[in-house]
Short mmCIF file of C-alpha atoms in Angstrom, two decimals:
data_model
loop_
_atom_site.label_atom_id
_atom_site.label_comp_id
_atom_site.label_asym_id
_atom_site.label_seq_id
_atom_site.Cartn_x
_atom_site.Cartn_y
_atom_site.Cartn_z
CA MET A 202 120.75 84.42 46.74
CA THR A 203 118.48 84.47 43.99
CA LYS A 204 115.46 85.58 43.02
CA THR A 205 113.48 82.35 43.58
CA GLN A 206 115.36 81.39 47.09
CA LEU A 207 115.05 84.63 48.67
CA THR A 208 111.00 84.58 47.32
CA ALA A 209 111.44 80.76 49.45
CA VAL A 210 113.00 82.57 52.87
CA ILE A 211 110.11 85.06 52.69
CA ASN A 212 107.50 82.27 52.34
CA ASP A 213 109.12 80.21 55.20
CA PRO A 214 106.38 80.11 57.85
CA ARG A 215 109.10 79.23 60.09
CA ILE A 216 111.03 82.79 60.07
CA ALA A 217 109.28 85.75 62.01
CA ASP A 218 107.90 88.88 59.71
CA GLU A 219 110.85 90.96 58.68
CA ARG A 220 109.41 94.37 60.97
CA HIS A 221 110.56 92.24 64.17
CA VAL A 222 114.16 91.59 62.97
CA ASN A 223 115.69 93.83 65.25
CA ALA A 224 113.34 92.36 68.31
CA TYR A 225 114.60 88.84 67.22
CA ARG A 226 118.69 89.89 66.79
CA VAL A 227 118.85 91.69 70.13
CA SER A 228 117.08 88.94 72.15
CA GLY A 229 118.99 86.31 70.85
CA LEU A 230 122.41 88.19 70.92
CA LEU A 231 121.61 88.90 74.93
CA LEU A 232 120.56 85.49 75.22
CA VAL A 233 123.72 83.75 73.30
CA LEU A 234 125.92 86.12 75.62
CA TYR A 235 124.20 84.98 79.09
CA GLY A 236 124.15 81.83 78.10
CA PHE A 237 128.05 81.52 78.43
CA VAL A 238 127.81 83.08 82.13
CA PRO A 239 126.78 80.11 83.77
CA ILE A 240 129.44 78.27 81.56
CA GLY A 241 132.06 80.73 83.13
CA TRP A 242 131.03 79.53 86.21
CA THR A 243 131.75 76.07 85.56
CA THR A 244 134.62 76.79 84.02
CA TYR A 245 135.79 78.50 87.25
CA ALA A 246 134.51 75.45 89.75
CA PHE A 247 136.00 73.26 87.55
CA LEU A 248 139.53 74.91 87.85
CA SER A 249 139.08 74.89 91.39
CA ARG A 250 139.29 71.23 91.36
CA ASP A 251 141.78 68.41 91.05
CA ALA A 252 139.91 66.58 89.00
CA PRO A 253 140.77 65.21 85.06
CA LEU A 254 138.29 66.98 82.59
CA GLY A 255 137.19 63.43 81.36
CA GLU A 256 135.50 62.32 84.72
CA PHE A 257 133.71 65.47 84.78
CA LEU A 258 132.36 65.32 80.95
CA ARG A 259 131.62 61.65 81.95
CA SER A 260 129.49 62.59 85.01
CA VAL A 261 127.73 65.54 83.06
CA VAL A 262 126.81 62.54 80.48
CA TRP A 263 126.53 59.39 82.74
CA PRO A 264 125.57 60.39 86.44
CA VAL A 265 125.85 56.95 87.97
CA LYS A 266 128.90 56.67 89.79
CA THR A 267 128.93 57.21 93.51
CA GLU A 268 131.23 60.19 93.43
CA LEU A 269 131.05 62.40 90.80
CA VAL A 270 132.93 64.94 89.40
CA LEU A 271 130.76 67.88 89.68
CA ALA A 272 131.43 71.64 88.78
CA MET A 273 127.98 74.10 89.67
CA THR A 274 124.88 72.02 88.97
CA PRO A 275 122.78 70.47 86.29
CA TYR A 276 120.53 73.27 86.03
CA GLU A 277 123.72 75.27 84.57
CA TRP A 278 124.60 73.17 82.21
CA ALA A 279 121.29 72.66 80.53
CA PHE A 280 120.00 76.38 81.04
CA ALA A 281 123.46 77.51 79.22
CA VAL A 282 122.62 75.02 76.60
CA SER A 283 118.96 76.07 76.17
CA LEU A 284 120.09 80.03 76.36
CA ILE A 285 122.49 79.15 73.61
CA VAL A 286 120.26 77.52 71.41
CA VAL A 287 117.32 79.64 71.78
CA GLY A 288 119.68 82.63 71.25
CA ALA A 289 120.92 81.22 67.88
CA CYS A 290 117.41 80.50 67.08
CA ALA A 291 116.27 84.17 67.48
CA LEU A 292 118.93 85.44 65.73
CA ALA A 293 117.94 83.27 62.90
CA ARG A 294 114.52 85.13 63.23
CA ARG A 295 112.64 81.42 63.51
CA ARG A 296 109.01 82.34 64.86
CA ALA A 297 109.50 79.53 67.63
CA ALA A 298 112.41 81.70 69.48
CA ARG A 299 109.64 83.95 70.51
CA GLY A 300 107.89 81.42 73.05
CA SER A 301 111.20 80.21 73.84
CA ALA A 302 113.03 83.09 74.51
CA ALA A 303 109.79 84.32 76.92
CA ALA A 304 110.29 81.48 78.85
CA LEU A 305 113.89 82.05 79.60
CA ALA A 306 113.46 85.38 80.15
CA VAL A 307 110.66 85.27 83.12
CA GLY A 308 113.29 82.01 84.49
CA MET A 309 115.97 85.13 84.20
CA LEU A 310 113.69 87.38 86.58
CA VAL A 311 112.49 85.20 88.76
CA VAL A 312 116.53 84.02 90.01
CA SER A 313 117.23 87.51 90.14
CA VAL A 314 114.75 88.96 91.97
CA ARG A 315 114.85 86.47 94.43
CA GLU A 316 118.48 87.39 94.96
CA ALA A 317 117.65 91.11 94.93
CA VAL A 318 114.80 90.59 97.43
CA GLY A 319 117.68 88.39 99.36
CA ALA A 320 119.83 91.63 99.32
CA PHE A 321 117.97 93.68 101.18
CA ASP A 322 118.63 92.05 104.57
CA PRO A 323 121.94 92.80 106.24
CA ASP A 324 123.52 89.35 106.62
CA TYR A 325 122.64 87.60 103.03
CA ARG A 326 123.97 91.20 101.83
CA ALA A 327 127.08 90.63 103.41
CA GLY A 328 127.78 87.32 101.97
CA PHE A 329 128.28 89.09 97.97
CA VAL A 330 131.24 91.22 100.31
CA GLU A 331 132.89 88.48 102.29
CA GLN A 332 133.61 86.22 99.02
CA ASP A 333 135.91 86.57 96.34
CA GLU A 334 133.52 85.95 93.88
CA GLY A 335 130.95 88.65 95.33
CA PRO A 336 131.16 91.23 92.87
CA TRP A 337 131.09 88.55 89.71
CA LEU A 338 127.95 87.24 91.08
CA ILE A 339 126.59 90.72 91.45
CA VAL A 340 127.37 91.09 87.91
CA THR A 341 125.85 88.08 87.06
CA ARG A 342 122.20 89.03 88.35
CA VAL A 343 122.18 92.10 87.84
CA SER A 344 123.01 91.28 83.87
CA GLY A 345 120.12 88.62 84.25
CA LEU A 346 117.62 90.83 85.52
CA VAL A 347 118.16 93.54 82.78
CA ILE A 348 118.62 91.15 79.76
CA GLY A 349 115.50 89.34 81.29
CA VAL A 350 113.16 92.58 81.00
CA VAL A 351 114.67 93.40 77.66
CA VAL A 352 114.08 89.99 75.95
CA LEU A 353 110.52 89.75 77.68
CA LEU A 354 109.79 93.33 76.21
CA LEU A 355 111.24 93.03 72.73
CA MET A 356 109.41 89.53 72.46
CA ALA A 357 106.31 90.54 73.58
CA ARG A 358 106.13 93.51 71.10
CA ALA A 359 107.27 91.20 68.45
CA ARG A 360 103.55 89.83 68.05
CA ASP A 361 103.23 86.63 65.45
CA ASP A 362 100.73 87.48 62.79
CA ARG A 363 99.12 84.35 62.52
CA ASN A 364 96.53 82.80 64.38
CA PRO A 365 97.75 82.32 67.91
CA ARG A 366 95.70 78.74 68.34
CA VAL A 367 96.74 75.97 66.25
CA ARG A 368 94.33 73.24 64.86
CA ASN A 369 96.25 70.39 65.29
CA VAL A 370 95.76 67.14 68.24
CA THR A 371 99.64 67.50 68.53
CA TYR A 372 99.06 70.36 70.88
CA PRO A 373 96.55 68.64 73.71
CA ILE A 374 98.72 65.38 73.58
CA ALA A 375 102.18 67.11 74.51
CA GLY A 376 100.74 69.69 76.59
CA VAL A 377 98.77 66.55 79.01
CA VAL A 378 102.70 64.59 79.30
CA ILE A 379 103.88 68.07 80.23
CA ALA A 380 101.37 69.38 82.56
CA ALA A 381 101.11 65.64 84.31
CA ALA A 382 104.96 65.75 84.91
CA GLY A 383 104.80 69.29 86.08
CA ALA A 384 101.94 68.05 88.69
CA LEU A 385 103.13 65.10 89.84
CA GLN A 386 106.34 66.76 90.64
CA ILE A 387 103.79 69.25 92.91
CA ALA A 388 102.04 66.83 94.31
CA GLY A 389 105.02 65.24 95.38
CA LEU A 390 106.15 67.99 97.24
CA LEU A 391 102.51 68.40 98.97
CA VAL A 392 102.50 65.07 100.64
CA THR A 393 106.61 65.62 101.20
CA PRO A 394 107.36 66.53 105.22
CA GLY A 395 109.03 69.62 105.15
CA GLY A 396 107.66 70.27 101.35
CA ASP A 397 106.67 74.04 102.75
CA ALA A 398 109.99 74.60 103.80
CA PHE A 399 111.29 73.50 100.64
CA VAL A 400 109.30 75.88 98.98
CA ARG A 401 109.81 78.94 101.55
CA ARG A 402 113.81 77.63 100.54
CA ALA A 403 112.97 78.49 97.15
CA LEU A 404 111.33 81.77 97.36
CA ASP A 405 113.36 83.41 99.72
CA PRO A 406 117.34 82.99 100.17
CA VAL A 407 117.96 84.96 103.60
CA GLY A 408 118.80 82.28 106.41
CA HIS A 409 118.43 79.18 104.05
CA SER A 410 121.21 79.85 101.80
CA PRO A 411 124.23 81.71 101.35
CA ALA A 412 124.44 84.14 98.26
CA SER A 413 126.38 81.74 95.77
CA MET A 414 125.75 80.87 92.39
CA THR A 415 124.21 77.50 93.82
CA ALA A 416 121.92 79.20 95.87
CA SER A 417 119.18 78.99 93.59
CA VAL A 418 119.08 75.46 92.92
CA PRO A 419 115.96 75.35 94.82
CA LEU A 420 114.04 77.99 92.80
CA TYR A 421 115.22 76.21 89.42
CA GLN A 422 113.81 73.13 90.44
CA LEU A 423 110.44 75.35 91.96
CA PHE A 424 110.31 77.16 88.85
CA LEU A 425 110.91 74.22 86.54
CA ILE A 426 108.08 72.26 87.90
CA VAL A 427 105.69 75.31 87.77
CA ALA A 428 106.91 76.19 84.25
CA MET A 429 105.94 72.32 82.83
CA VAL A 430 102.38 72.76 84.11
CA VAL A 431 101.60 76.10 83.05
CA ILE A 432 103.33 75.06 79.55
CA GLY A 433 101.41 72.26 79.49
CA LEU A 434 98.19 73.87 80.31
CA LEU A 435 99.27 76.77 77.26
CA ALA A 436 99.64 73.41 74.93
CA VAL A 437 96.32 72.14 75.92
CA THR A 438 94.12 75.24 74.94
CA GLN A 439 96.44 74.82 71.64
CA LEU A 440 98.13 78.50 71.87
CA ARG A 441 100.92 78.62 69.43
CA ILE A 442 103.40 80.12 71.96
CA ALA A 443 103.57 76.99 73.92
CA ARG A 444 105.96 75.24 71.94
CA GLY A 445 108.89 77.56 71.95
CA ALA A 446 108.38 77.60 75.39
CA ALA A 447 107.82 73.68 75.92
CA LEU A 448 111.39 73.60 73.12
CA ALA A 449 113.26 75.93 75.71
CA ILE A 450 112.21 74.29 79.12
CA VAL A 451 110.85 70.90 79.15
CA PRO A 452 114.28 69.68 77.91
CA VAL A 453 116.00 71.41 80.48
CA ALA A 454 113.81 69.95 83.24
CA GLY A 455 114.04 66.22 81.17
CA TYR A 456 117.83 66.46 81.68
CA VAL A 457 117.60 67.46 85.12
CA ALA A 458 115.13 64.56 86.02
CA TYR A 459 117.65 62.16 84.25
CA PHE A 460 120.63 63.32 86.23
CA PHE A 461 119.21 62.52 89.35
CA LEU A 462 116.77 59.62 88.38
CA THR A 463 119.32 57.88 86.54
CA PRO A 464 121.78 56.76 89.99
CA GLN A 465 118.38 55.90 91.90
CA LEU A 466 117.55 53.26 89.25
CA PRO A 467 119.38 50.31 90.62
CA TYR A 468 118.00 51.02 94.30
CA LEU A 469 114.45 51.08 93.65
CA ASN A 470 111.77 48.68 93.82
CA LEU A 471 107.83 48.53 93.97
CA GLU A 472 107.49 48.10 98.05
CA LEU A 473 109.80 51.21 98.44
CA LEU A 474 106.96 53.01 96.10
CA LEU A 475 103.77 51.41 96.90
CA ASP A 476 104.84 52.05 100.86
CA HIS A 477 105.91 55.48 100.58
CA THR A 478 103.45 57.72 98.53
CA ALA A 479 105.85 60.68 98.29
CA PHE A 480 108.48 58.64 97.03
CA ALA A 481 106.22 57.39 94.43
CA LEU A 482 104.98 60.88 93.28
CA THR A 483 108.63 62.24 93.08
CA TYR A 484 110.02 59.29 91.13
CA ALA A 485 106.69 59.44 88.80
CA GLY A 486 106.99 62.90 88.38
CA LEU A 487 110.90 62.51 87.30
CA ALA A 488 110.29 59.90 84.79
CA ALA A 489 107.35 61.74 83.42
CA SER A 490 109.68 64.88 82.97
CA VAL A 491 112.13 62.85 80.89
CA LEU A 492 108.82 61.26 79.06
CA ALA A 493 108.12 65.01 78.23
CA ALA A 494 111.53 65.72 76.92
CA VAL A 495 111.07 63.29 74.47
CA VAL A 496 107.46 63.70 73.30
CA VAL A 497 108.51 67.77 73.09
CA ALA A 498 111.36 66.49 70.82
CA VAL A 499 109.15 63.97 68.52
CA LEU A 500 106.32 66.33 68.03
CA PHE A 501 107.35 69.71 68.46
CA ALA A 502 111.38 69.80 67.26
CA ARG A 503 110.51 70.17 63.27
CA ARG A 504 108.41 72.63 63.02
CA ASP A 505 104.82 73.74 64.22
CA PRO A 506 102.41 70.81 63.63
CA ASP A 507 99.83 72.83 61.53
CA GLU A 508 102.52 74.66 59.59
CA PRO A 509 102.29 74.23 55.94
CA VAL A 510 105.98 72.57 54.74
CA ALA A 511 108.43 75.12 54.28
CA PRO A 512 109.53 76.01 50.49
CA SER A 513 112.87 74.77 51.30
CA ASP A 514 111.62 71.12 52.48
CA ALA A 515 109.19 70.68 49.35
CA ALA A 516 112.28 71.40 47.05
CA PRO A 517 113.14 67.85 46.14
CA ALA A 518 109.21 67.04 45.53
CA THR A 519 109.02 69.96 43.56
CA ALA A 520 111.79 70.74 41.65
CA SER A 521 111.50 69.90 37.66
CA ALA A 522 113.26 72.35 35.32
CA ASP A 523 116.76 72.67 36.76
CA ASP A 524 119.40 69.47 38.52
CA ASP A 525 119.44 72.19 41.49
CA GLY A 526 115.58 72.51 41.77
CA GLN A 527 115.88 76.41 42.21
CA GLU A 528 112.85 76.97 39.71
CA GLY A 529 110.83 74.47 41.89
CA ILE A 530 111.23 76.26 44.93
CA GLY A 531 110.31 79.44 43.39
CA THR A 532 107.43 77.84 41.53
CA THR A 533 106.08 75.91 45.06
CA ALA A 534 106.69 79.55 46.88
CA GLU A 535 105.38 81.61 44.26
CA ALA A 536 102.06 79.56 44.18
CA ARG A 537 101.71 79.94 47.94
#
């Protein structure tokens, strides 16, 4: 790497400070490794079925068939992708990975703590022993708890030296859409008969679901709903960390909403929605989640809206002395 290229990297506003390199790399490695855990469980579940791989992949991408070939749930698939992508960004020391890693770490902690609380019940604890996958399930939950704590502590220490608040209207716009998607689904739960039972089932596994990887599905759903409201409010208040958190969580919520909403579209009609408030709020929330994922991808995916163009991005416009533009890059970086 030439001196001008090194200068460009140092001045790249998307890269975290050098003093936080270990925190980002350790967090990134742990997240990538844990991202392969749900992939491993999905592979195990698929191999136990007598179904062609193509049918399973088609169900993942286009869930409109009446009989889907499923292994695990869309929550595990989406979180696996998010963990690996965020981990890779953390390894590359991207500033946005801090908020993303923190949000995923909170999710890992919530799921693991739920199972740990359930393990205090003798009947629920017996479920880990009676099934062949019990030891692997315990390893999954314990590793999730440990990794979640480590990543959260590392990201808390790797503070961003920039102003924690941004001065750009993009954040409030995205925040309103994200928070509205979560609020609509919360409203749907409140007016749905048995909504309080769903919340209890999500928070307390004892007596509601056996010990298994899919036992956490209600908690995944509740976590995504609450997380979207929190992330949306953070974005409305223009806190910079909201961008990373949104990039990790909102696409997961959008994919899950797409997975469950798409097969129902042919059966929806205006009369049904007008006569049943719970249905209307639930489907509005799912549609808003898909919209929120699109908004996040459009407004947040490339770089912070208030960041100056990175030296590497500005190279084509500033290169003037050399054919490869290296002198232009160096001049731009040094001018900053």
